[in-house]
Amino acid sequence: MKKYLINTGTITNAARGRDILRKNGISAYVGTVKGNIAGAGCGYGIIVTGMPAVERARQFLKANGIKIISVAETVK
Amino acid sequence: MVYLDNAATSGRKPEQVIRAVDNALRNHSANPGRGGYRAAMSAAELIFDCRKKVADLFGTDRPDKVCFTAGCTEALNFALKGALSPGDHVIASSLEHNAAARPLYALSKRGVGVDFAEVIFGDDDATVRSFERLIKRNTKVIMCMHASNVTGHILPIGKIGKLCRERGIIFIVDAAQTAGVIPVDMAENCIDILCTAPHKGLLAPMGVGVMVCLADLPNTVIEGGTGSMSVSREQPAELPDRFESGTVNLPGIAGLSAGIDFVRSRPSGSIYKHELSLITEAYDGLAATRGIRLYTERPEPGRFMPVLSFNTDNLSSNEVAAQLDNYGIAVRGGLHCAPNAHRRIGTLDSGTVRISTGYFNTRADIASFIAAIRKIARR
């Protein structure tokens, strides 16, 4: 299944978001933004596997006030 | 050495704090939040873990609102200068340390109105009324220290916080003298921004400060690299990055993490009970000694932190401190960076000798101190 990086910008938001997702049964870990440096700049996000997980993750992150900058497929 | 200057910094650190700093230097020597390789990520986890502990300690579930600074002074500068703009008004207590008093003075020169509310010793309701009387239409912030680093008095932050919440005023608390010794719950006390010095009651190394910021701060004081959104010329809006430009003090934060673990592993209330009992013993010894002037009543639980000021009739406060050093006893004489507090108790010209007990002090330390001061006061 494909992996996606949910770009949260700061590493703190990524770590916080990861903990929230794990608490809700979504496998997640922190990774760095890859590609599109000129667009988003450097930053961190949460890596989840599969689009269904991404959609569930969006809901939990939004409910906890964590801004999602972008979602993109990632290799790691 | 008998170390009785814990209000300045905790003289002795627990072994686990020292080990944590050592471990951070040896095994986590990568910049947290700047790279994506394993070492950088594990360093970042160490930092995030400490944010969670700090948030939990102060009664919030928002580790992202915990900002690490160079010290409590920097945290207070960020809080005050972050919140206040020309045309705003701020009220602070009459006892504030220069860590708050000096940035407030700087702000007053930039068009921020500043007033100081009298702290009425022994009457918390009167103290609250003293703040309330000064509130204006443009009052944006009320700030106060949780406890005085000169007299030890604990201020009624719960009541002041409630007043602020009712009036829609941001409440900033300087918990430098209380964090780690007595509970400081942001939710219970309606605190919007809490600043503290972890190297005191939290037994952490020097070089780390904490600002837990639950309010929106329109202004930044330092801008720089944050490891996020680097293309933007603007400082990030998101905390903690907004107030963490540059590299954080990872070894110090590792030490803070261990310090929090240490104090929280002690039975609830035991640290405060121990430290205050020693200060009370010191107070009783001084009160029974000729030629000693005390400036407060006998310290009582709930009303005082373990900080005590006094003078001798025969020597200046700095001379007494120097003579105590000859006996191997470390105390601080002078104004303690808090001229406002000394103005309040009438010791602006003389300063005071200040003793402040910590976790590792013992009754033997107090006995040595009293024996020495009795010799010094007789000269």
Short mmCIF file of C-alpha atoms in Angstrom, two decimals:
data_model
loop_
_atom_site.label_atom_id
_atom_site.label_comp_id
_atom_site.label_asym_id
_atom_site.label_seq_id
_atom_site.Cartn_x
_atom_site.Cartn_y
_atom_site.Cartn_z
CA MET A 1 0.00 0.00 0.00
CA LYS A 2 1.19 3.53 -0.61
CA LYS A 3 2.56 5.70 2.13
CA TYR A 4 1.51 9.30 2.52
CA LEU A 5 3.08 12.16 4.41
CA ILE A 6 0.62 14.50 6.07
CA ASN A 7 2.58 17.73 6.24
CA THR A 8 2.02 19.45 9.61
CA GLY A 9 4.90 21.91 9.28
CA THR A 10 6.51 21.76 12.68
CA ILE A 11 8.02 18.66 14.20
CA THR A 12 6.09 19.30 17.39
CA ASN A 13 2.77 19.17 15.54
CA ALA A 14 3.94 16.06 13.74
CA ALA A 15 4.85 14.32 17.02
CA ARG A 16 1.64 15.44 18.68
CA GLY A 17 -0.40 14.33 15.70
CA ARG A 18 1.37 10.98 15.60
CA ASP A 19 0.50 10.35 19.26
CA ILE A 20 -3.14 11.24 18.62
CA LEU A 21 -3.36 8.94 15.62
CA ARG A 22 -1.71 6.05 17.46
CA LYS A 23 -4.08 6.52 20.35
CA ASN A 24 -6.89 6.10 17.84
CA GLY A 25 -5.48 2.96 16.29
CA ILE A 26 -3.81 4.46 13.22
CA SER A 27 -0.23 3.39 12.64
CA ALA A 28 1.79 6.57 12.20
CA TYR A 29 5.31 7.92 12.48
CA VAL A 30 7.09 11.21 12.03
CA GLY A 31 8.95 11.97 8.81
CA THR A 32 10.41 14.91 6.93
CA VAL A 33 8.78 16.73 4.05
CA LYS A 34 10.28 15.61 0.77
CA GLY A 35 10.07 17.45 -2.50
CA ASN A 36 8.25 20.71 -3.07
CA ILE A 37 10.78 22.53 -0.86
CA ALA A 38 10.09 25.77 -2.70
CA GLY A 39 6.39 25.42 -1.99
CA ALA A 40 6.19 24.30 1.62
CA GLY A 41 9.72 24.84 2.74
CA CYS A 42 11.39 22.52 5.19
CA GLY A 43 9.21 20.73 7.65
CA TYR A 44 7.84 17.59 9.17
CA GLY A 45 4.75 15.50 8.97
CA ILE A 46 3.12 12.24 9.84
CA ILE A 47 3.49 9.18 7.64
CA VAL A 48 0.51 6.85 7.39
CA THR A 49 -0.18 3.93 5.08
CA GLY A 50 -3.08 3.89 2.64
CA MET A 51 -5.59 6.56 1.68
CA PRO A 52 -8.29 5.27 4.07
CA ALA A 53 -5.87 5.88 6.95
CA VAL A 54 -5.14 9.36 5.57
CA GLU A 55 -8.86 10.20 5.56
CA ARG A 56 -9.34 8.96 9.11
CA ALA A 57 -6.19 10.78 10.17
CA ARG A 58 -7.48 14.06 8.72
CA GLN A 59 -10.54 13.88 10.95
CA PHE A 60 -8.58 13.23 14.12
CA LEU A 61 -5.99 15.89 13.36
CA LYS A 62 -8.65 18.47 12.54
CA ALA A 63 -10.56 17.64 15.72
CA ASN A 64 -7.38 18.29 17.70
CA GLY A 65 -6.51 21.58 16.02
CA ILE A 66 -3.54 20.33 14.05
CA LYS A 67 -3.28 22.15 10.74
CA ILE A 68 -2.63 20.02 7.65
CA ILE A 69 -0.53 21.87 5.11
CA SER A 70 -0.56 19.20 2.43
CA VAL A 71 -0.77 15.46 1.85
CA ALA A 72 1.57 13.79 -0.61
CA GLU A 73 2.71 10.33 -1.45
CA THR A 74 6.06 9.51 0.06
CA VAL A 75 8.62 6.79 -0.18
CA LYS A 76 9.50 6.63 3.55
CA MET B 1 29.66 23.87 51.59
CA VAL B 2 26.28 24.52 53.15
CA TYR B 3 24.29 25.77 50.18
CA LEU B 4 21.40 28.04 51.13
CA ASP B 5 20.91 29.97 47.89
CA ASN B 6 18.34 27.74 46.18
CA ALA B 7 16.25 30.75 45.21
CA ALA B 8 19.12 31.64 42.86
CA THR B 9 19.56 28.09 41.57
CA SER B 10 19.33 24.60 43.03
CA GLY B 11 22.89 24.06 44.18
CA ARG B 12 22.88 20.32 43.96
CA LYS B 13 21.27 18.35 41.15
CA PRO B 14 20.03 14.77 41.47
CA GLU B 15 22.26 12.12 39.95
CA GLN B 16 19.61 11.26 37.39
CA VAL B 17 19.66 14.82 36.10
CA ILE B 18 23.42 14.70 35.69
CA ARG B 19 23.16 11.32 33.95
CA ALA B 20 20.48 12.62 31.62
CA VAL B 21 22.66 15.56 30.56
CA ASP B 22 25.62 13.24 30.08
CA ASN B 23 23.49 10.83 28.03
CA ALA B 24 22.19 13.66 25.86
CA LEU B 25 25.71 14.87 25.13
CA ARG B 26 27.07 11.40 24.43
CA ASN B 27 24.17 9.76 22.61
CA HIS B 28 21.86 12.47 21.24
CA SER B 29 24.30 14.95 19.84
CA ALA B 30 22.27 15.88 16.79
CA ASN B 31 20.17 18.95 16.18
CA PRO B 32 16.54 18.16 17.01
CA GLY B 33 13.99 19.32 14.46
CA ARG B 34 16.49 20.10 11.72
CA GLY B 35 17.17 16.83 9.88
CA GLY B 36 15.34 13.62 9.12
CA TYR B 37 18.04 11.08 9.94
CA ARG B 38 17.71 8.74 12.89
CA ALA B 39 19.87 10.67 15.32
CA ALA B 40 18.05 13.94 14.63
CA MET B 41 14.67 12.28 15.06
CA SER B 42 15.66 10.62 18.33
CA ALA B 43 16.91 13.98 19.60
CA ALA B 44 13.58 15.49 18.56
CA GLU B 45 11.71 12.77 20.47
CA LEU B 46 13.69 13.58 23.60
CA ILE B 47 12.57 17.22 23.29
CA PHE B 48 8.94 16.31 22.60
CA ASP B 49 8.91 13.95 25.56
CA CYS B 50 9.99 16.81 27.80
CA ARG B 51 7.29 19.07 26.35
CA LYS B 52 4.70 16.48 27.33
CA LYS B 53 6.07 16.27 30.86
CA VAL B 54 6.09 20.06 31.27
CA ALA B 55 2.55 20.36 29.91
CA ASP B 56 1.30 17.67 32.25
CA LEU B 57 3.12 19.19 35.24
CA PHE B 58 1.37 22.52 34.70
CA GLY B 59 -2.08 21.11 34.00
CA THR B 60 -2.46 21.39 30.25
CA ASP B 61 -2.79 18.73 27.56
CA ARG B 62 -1.05 20.89 24.95
CA PRO B 63 2.66 20.00 24.68
CA ASP B 64 2.78 22.16 21.54
CA LYS B 65 2.23 25.22 23.73
CA VAL B 66 5.42 24.52 25.70
CA CYS B 67 8.26 26.74 24.48
CA PHE B 68 11.83 26.26 25.65
CA THR B 69 13.81 29.44 26.13
CA ALA B 70 17.25 30.36 27.44
CA GLY B 71 15.82 31.06 30.88
CA CYS B 72 12.84 32.45 32.76
CA THR B 73 13.94 36.01 32.02
CA GLU B 74 13.79 35.33 28.30
CA ALA B 75 10.43 33.61 28.72
CA LEU B 76 9.02 36.65 30.52
CA ASN B 77 10.39 38.96 27.84
CA PHE B 78 8.71 36.84 25.14
CA ALA B 79 5.45 36.79 27.09
CA LEU B 80 5.27 40.48 27.93
CA LYS B 81 6.67 41.86 24.67
CA GLY B 82 4.71 39.26 22.74
CA ALA B 83 1.41 40.29 24.25
CA LEU B 84 1.76 44.05 24.61
CA SER B 85 1.79 46.75 21.94
CA PRO B 86 1.82 50.56 22.20
CA GLY B 87 -1.50 51.77 23.58
CA ASP B 88 -2.02 48.65 25.72
CA HIS B 89 -1.99 48.67 29.52
CA VAL B 90 -0.47 46.13 31.90
CA ILE B 91 -0.69 45.66 35.68
CA ALA B 92 2.06 43.89 37.60
CA SER B 93 2.61 43.34 41.31
CA SER B 94 4.69 45.63 43.49
CA LEU B 95 7.19 42.82 44.17
CA GLU B 96 8.32 41.91 40.66
CA HIS B 97 11.82 40.71 39.94
CA ASN B 98 13.81 42.64 37.32
CA ALA B 99 13.12 39.75 34.93
CA ALA B 100 9.67 41.31 34.61
CA ALA B 101 10.25 44.83 35.91
CA ARG B 102 12.90 45.71 33.33
CA PRO B 103 10.98 44.55 30.24
CA LEU B 104 7.96 46.38 31.67
CA TYR B 105 10.03 49.54 31.97
CA ALA B 106 11.27 49.09 28.39
CA LEU B 107 7.66 48.64 27.25
CA SER B 108 6.59 51.79 29.12
CA LYS B 109 9.08 53.77 27.05
CA ARG B 110 7.42 52.40 23.91
CA GLY B 111 3.92 53.58 24.79
CA VAL B 112 2.60 50.71 26.93
CA GLY B 113 0.90 51.89 30.13
CA VAL B 114 2.29 50.13 33.22
CA ASP B 115 0.89 50.15 36.77
CA PHE B 116 1.97 48.23 39.86
CA ALA B 117 -0.57 46.75 42.26
CA GLU B 118 0.32 46.77 45.93
CA VAL B 119 0.66 43.33 47.50
CA ILE B 120 -1.00 43.45 50.92
CA PHE B 121 0.83 40.92 53.08
CA GLY B 122 -1.56 38.65 54.92
CA ASP B 123 -4.68 39.82 53.03
CA ASP B 124 -5.15 38.13 49.68
CA ASP B 125 -8.52 39.74 49.01
CA ALA B 126 -7.04 43.19 49.53
CA THR B 127 -4.24 42.27 47.12
CA VAL B 128 -6.77 41.24 44.48
CA ARG B 129 -8.71 44.49 44.99
CA SER B 130 -5.46 46.33 44.54
CA PHE B 131 -5.12 44.79 41.07
CA GLU B 132 -8.78 45.29 40.27
CA ARG B 133 -8.70 49.01 41.07
CA LEU B 134 -6.05 49.55 38.42
CA ILE B 135 -7.92 47.85 35.56
CA LYS B 136 -8.65 50.18 32.65
CA ARG B 137 -10.49 49.74 29.38
CA ASN B 138 -7.21 49.03 27.61
CA THR B 139 -5.76 46.64 30.19
CA LYS B 140 -4.53 43.73 28.14
CA VAL B 141 -2.29 41.87 30.61
CA ILE B 142 -2.00 41.28 34.33
CA MET B 143 1.21 39.61 35.41
CA CYS B 144 2.63 38.64 38.74
CA MET B 145 5.18 36.42 40.37
CA HIS B 146 3.75 33.38 42.11
CA ALA B 147 6.06 33.99 45.08
CA SER B 148 8.58 36.62 46.09
CA ASN B 149 12.27 35.74 45.81
CA VAL B 150 12.96 38.20 48.66
CA THR B 151 10.24 37.65 51.27
CA GLY B 152 8.90 34.25 50.25
CA HIS B 153 5.28 35.49 50.21
CA ILE B 154 2.98 33.45 47.96
CA LEU B 155 0.63 35.62 45.93
CA PRO B 156 -3.06 34.70 45.41
CA ILE B 157 -2.69 33.73 41.76
CA GLY B 158 -5.92 31.71 41.74
CA LYS B 159 -7.97 34.75 42.74
CA ILE B 160 -6.07 37.07 40.42
CA GLY B 161 -6.47 34.57 37.59
CA LYS B 162 -10.21 34.38 38.16
CA LEU B 163 -10.41 38.17 38.01
CA CYS B 164 -8.49 38.15 34.72
CA ARG B 165 -10.71 35.46 33.21
CA GLU B 166 -13.86 37.40 34.15
CA ARG B 167 -12.49 40.56 32.54
CA GLY B 168 -10.97 38.96 29.44
CA ILE B 169 -7.42 39.95 30.48
CA ILE B 170 -4.38 37.80 29.70
CA PHE B 171 -2.83 36.48 32.93
CA ILE B 172 0.93 35.87 33.00
CA VAL B 173 2.56 34.18 35.99
CA ASP B 174 6.24 34.05 36.86
CA ALA B 175 6.58 30.70 38.63
CA ALA B 176 10.36 30.85 39.02
CA GLN B 177 10.21 30.33 42.79
CA THR B 178 7.39 27.78 42.93
CA ALA B 179 7.54 25.30 40.02
CA GLY B 180 8.58 21.90 41.29
CA VAL B 181 7.99 22.81 44.93
CA ILE B 182 4.26 23.58 45.08
CA PRO B 183 1.59 22.77 42.46
CA VAL B 184 1.11 25.35 39.70
CA ASP B 185 -1.93 24.36 37.67
CA MET B 186 -2.70 26.64 34.73
CA ALA B 187 -6.28 25.50 34.35
CA GLU B 188 -7.16 25.78 38.04
CA ASN B 189 -5.60 29.24 38.34
CA CYS B 190 -6.80 30.59 34.97
CA ILE B 191 -3.19 31.20 33.87
CA ASP B 192 -2.79 32.03 30.20
CA ILE B 193 0.99 32.16 30.11
CA LEU B 194 3.31 30.55 32.64
CA CYS B 195 7.03 31.25 32.73
CA THR B 196 9.49 29.46 34.94
CA ALA B 197 13.14 28.77 35.68
CA PRO B 198 13.61 24.99 35.70
CA HIS B 199 17.07 25.27 37.23
CA LYS B 200 15.52 26.17 40.59
CA GLY B 201 12.74 23.94 42.02
CA LEU B 202 12.75 21.53 39.06
CA LEU B 203 16.46 20.79 39.71
CA ALA B 204 17.40 21.13 36.05
CA PRO B 205 20.64 22.58 34.70
CA MET B 206 20.95 26.31 34.05
CA GLY B 207 20.39 27.51 30.49
CA VAL B 208 16.78 26.38 29.99
CA GLY B 209 13.60 28.33 30.59
CA VAL B 210 9.99 27.47 29.97
CA MET B 211 7.07 29.47 28.65
CA VAL B 212 3.77 27.61 28.45
CA CYS B 213 1.67 29.87 26.25
CA LEU B 214 -2.07 29.32 25.93
CA ALA B 215 -2.72 32.87 24.66
CA ASP B 216 -2.18 34.39 21.23
CA LEU B 217 0.90 36.60 21.15
CA PRO B 218 0.91 39.01 18.22
CA ASN B 219 4.57 40.07 18.56
CA THR B 220 7.81 38.18 18.38
CA VAL B 221 11.06 39.24 20.01
CA ILE B 222 13.54 37.01 18.20
CA GLU B 223 13.14 35.74 14.67
CA GLY B 224 15.29 33.11 13.06
CA GLY B 225 15.58 29.56 11.80
CA THR B 226 12.99 27.16 13.12
CA GLY B 227 13.43 24.06 10.93
CA SER B 228 9.99 24.56 9.43
CA MET B 229 8.48 26.63 6.58
CA SER B 230 11.96 27.90 5.80
CA VAL B 231 10.96 29.53 2.51
CA SER B 232 8.79 32.03 4.36
CA ARG B 233 10.40 35.26 5.51
CA GLU B 234 7.86 35.44 8.33
CA GLN B 235 8.39 33.83 11.70
CA PRO B 236 5.98 30.87 11.96
CA ALA B 237 2.64 31.56 13.60
CA GLU B 238 2.58 28.13 15.23
CA LEU B 239 3.96 27.41 18.66
CA PRO B 240 6.46 26.38 19.82
CA ASP B 241 8.45 27.32 16.72
CA ARG B 242 7.29 30.94 16.90
CA PHE B 243 9.35 31.40 20.09
CA GLU B 244 12.09 28.85 19.48
CA SER B 245 14.41 30.31 16.88
CA GLY B 246 17.77 28.62 16.63
CA THR B 247 18.87 25.44 18.36
CA VAL B 248 17.31 24.54 21.67
CA ASN B 249 19.43 23.49 24.64
CA LEU B 250 19.02 19.75 24.22
CA PRO B 251 21.29 18.67 27.12
CA GLY B 252 19.52 21.15 29.41
CA ILE B 253 16.11 19.93 28.30
CA ALA B 254 17.18 16.35 28.89
CA GLY B 255 18.16 17.41 32.38
CA LEU B 256 14.81 19.13 32.86
CA SER B 257 13.02 15.96 31.83
CA ALA B 258 14.91 14.03 34.50
CA GLY B 259 14.33 16.79 37.05
CA ILE B 260 10.58 16.62 36.50
CA ASP B 261 10.69 12.85 36.92
CA PHE B 262 12.61 13.30 40.15
CA VAL B 263 10.29 15.82 41.80
CA ARG B 264 7.16 13.96 40.70
CA SER B 265 8.49 10.72 42.13
CA ARG B 266 8.50 12.26 45.61
CA PRO B 267 5.34 11.94 47.74
CA SER B 268 2.98 14.79 47.01
CA GLY B 269 3.73 17.84 49.13
CA SER B 270 6.83 16.34 50.70
CA ILE B 271 9.35 18.62 49.01
CA TYR B 272 7.54 21.76 50.12
CA LYS B 273 7.00 20.41 53.63
CA HIS B 274 10.70 19.56 53.97
CA GLU B 275 12.01 22.85 52.61
CA LEU B 276 9.57 25.00 54.55
CA SER B 277 10.26 23.18 57.81
CA LEU B 278 13.94 24.05 57.42
CA ILE B 279 13.23 27.69 56.70
CA THR B 280 10.94 27.82 59.73
CA GLU B 281 13.72 26.37 61.86
CA ALA B 282 16.06 29.04 60.51
CA TYR B 283 13.46 31.72 61.24
CA ASP B 284 13.08 30.52 64.84
CA GLY B 285 16.85 30.47 65.29
CA LEU B 286 17.22 33.98 63.92
CA ALA B 287 14.28 35.30 65.94
CA ALA B 288 16.01 34.05 69.10
CA THR B 289 19.31 35.75 68.20
CA ARG B 290 20.18 39.26 69.35
CA GLY B 291 20.99 41.84 66.71
CA ILE B 292 18.90 40.27 63.95
CA ARG B 293 16.15 42.01 62.01
CA LEU B 294 13.47 39.95 60.32
CA TYR B 295 10.98 41.32 57.81
CA THR B 296 8.12 38.85 57.77
CA GLU B 297 6.10 36.87 60.24
CA ARG B 298 6.96 33.23 60.91
CA PRO B 299 6.54 31.31 57.63
CA GLU B 300 3.34 29.29 57.44
CA PRO B 301 2.48 26.55 54.96
CA GLY B 302 0.47 27.88 52.06
CA ARG B 303 1.53 31.47 52.64
CA PHE B 304 5.29 31.30 52.21
CA MET B 305 7.88 29.66 50.02
CA PRO B 306 11.16 28.56 51.67
CA VAL B 307 12.83 31.97 51.26
CA LEU B 308 13.81 34.19 54.19
CA SER B 309 15.38 37.64 54.36
CA PHE B 310 17.06 39.22 57.36
CA ASN B 311 19.75 41.69 58.39
CA THR B 312 22.14 42.05 61.30
CA ASP B 313 22.44 45.31 63.19
CA ASN B 314 26.20 45.47 62.91
CA LEU B 315 27.09 44.66 59.28
CA SER B 316 25.79 45.26 55.77
CA SER B 317 24.00 42.42 54.03
CA ASN B 318 26.92 41.84 51.66
CA GLU B 319 29.40 41.79 54.54
CA VAL B 320 27.29 39.21 56.36
CA ALA B 321 27.13 37.08 53.21
CA ALA B 322 30.91 37.34 52.83
CA GLN B 323 31.47 36.30 56.44
CA LEU B 324 29.08 33.38 56.11
CA ASP B 325 31.13 32.29 53.12
CA ASN B 326 34.14 32.07 55.47
CA TYR B 327 32.14 29.49 57.41
CA GLY B 328 31.39 27.61 54.20
CA ILE B 329 27.81 28.83 54.05
CA ALA B 330 26.48 30.13 50.72
CA VAL B 331 23.80 32.81 50.86
CA ARG B 332 23.09 35.94 48.86
CA GLY B 333 23.22 39.51 50.13
CA GLY B 334 21.96 42.62 48.40
CA LEU B 335 18.86 43.35 46.35
CA HIS B 336 18.42 39.93 44.66
CA CYS B 337 17.54 41.61 41.35
CA ALA B 338 14.29 42.69 42.99
CA PRO B 339 14.52 46.34 44.08
CA ASN B 340 10.72 46.60 44.01
CA ALA B 341 10.40 43.98 46.73
CA HIS B 342 13.04 45.71 48.83
CA ARG B 343 11.29 49.04 48.33
CA ARG B 344 8.13 47.35 49.60
CA ILE B 345 9.75 46.09 52.83
CA GLY B 346 11.91 49.16 53.36
CA THR B 347 15.31 47.63 52.60
CA LEU B 348 16.17 49.35 49.33
CA ASP B 349 19.21 51.04 50.89
CA SER B 350 20.50 48.03 52.80
CA GLY B 351 19.37 45.00 50.86
CA THR B 352 19.00 41.85 52.91
CA VAL B 353 20.75 38.57 53.54
CA ARG B 354 18.61 35.91 51.94
CA ILE B 355 18.58 32.21 52.71
CA SER B 356 16.54 29.74 50.70
CA THR B 357 16.39 26.02 51.32
CA GLY B 358 16.23 23.23 48.77
CA TYR B 359 15.55 19.54 48.49
CA PHE B 360 19.04 18.50 49.56
CA ASN B 361 19.32 20.76 52.60
CA THR B 362 19.22 19.21 56.07
CA ARG B 363 18.60 20.27 59.65
CA ALA B 364 22.35 20.10 60.17
CA ASP B 365 22.74 22.79 57.50
CA ILE B 366 20.37 25.06 59.39
CA ALA B 367 22.15 24.37 62.67
CA SER B 368 25.48 25.33 61.08
CA PHE B 369 23.93 28.49 59.65
CA ILE B 370 22.46 29.57 62.99
CA ALA B 371 25.71 28.87 64.84
CA ALA B 372 27.64 30.96 62.32
CA ILE B 373 25.21 33.87 62.24
CA ARG B 374 25.24 34.06 66.03
CA LYS B 375 29.00 34.58 65.95
CA ILE B 376 28.78 37.10 63.12
CA ALA B 377 25.96 39.11 64.70
CA ARG B 378 27.95 39.45 67.93
CA ARG B 379 30.91 41.16 66.25
#
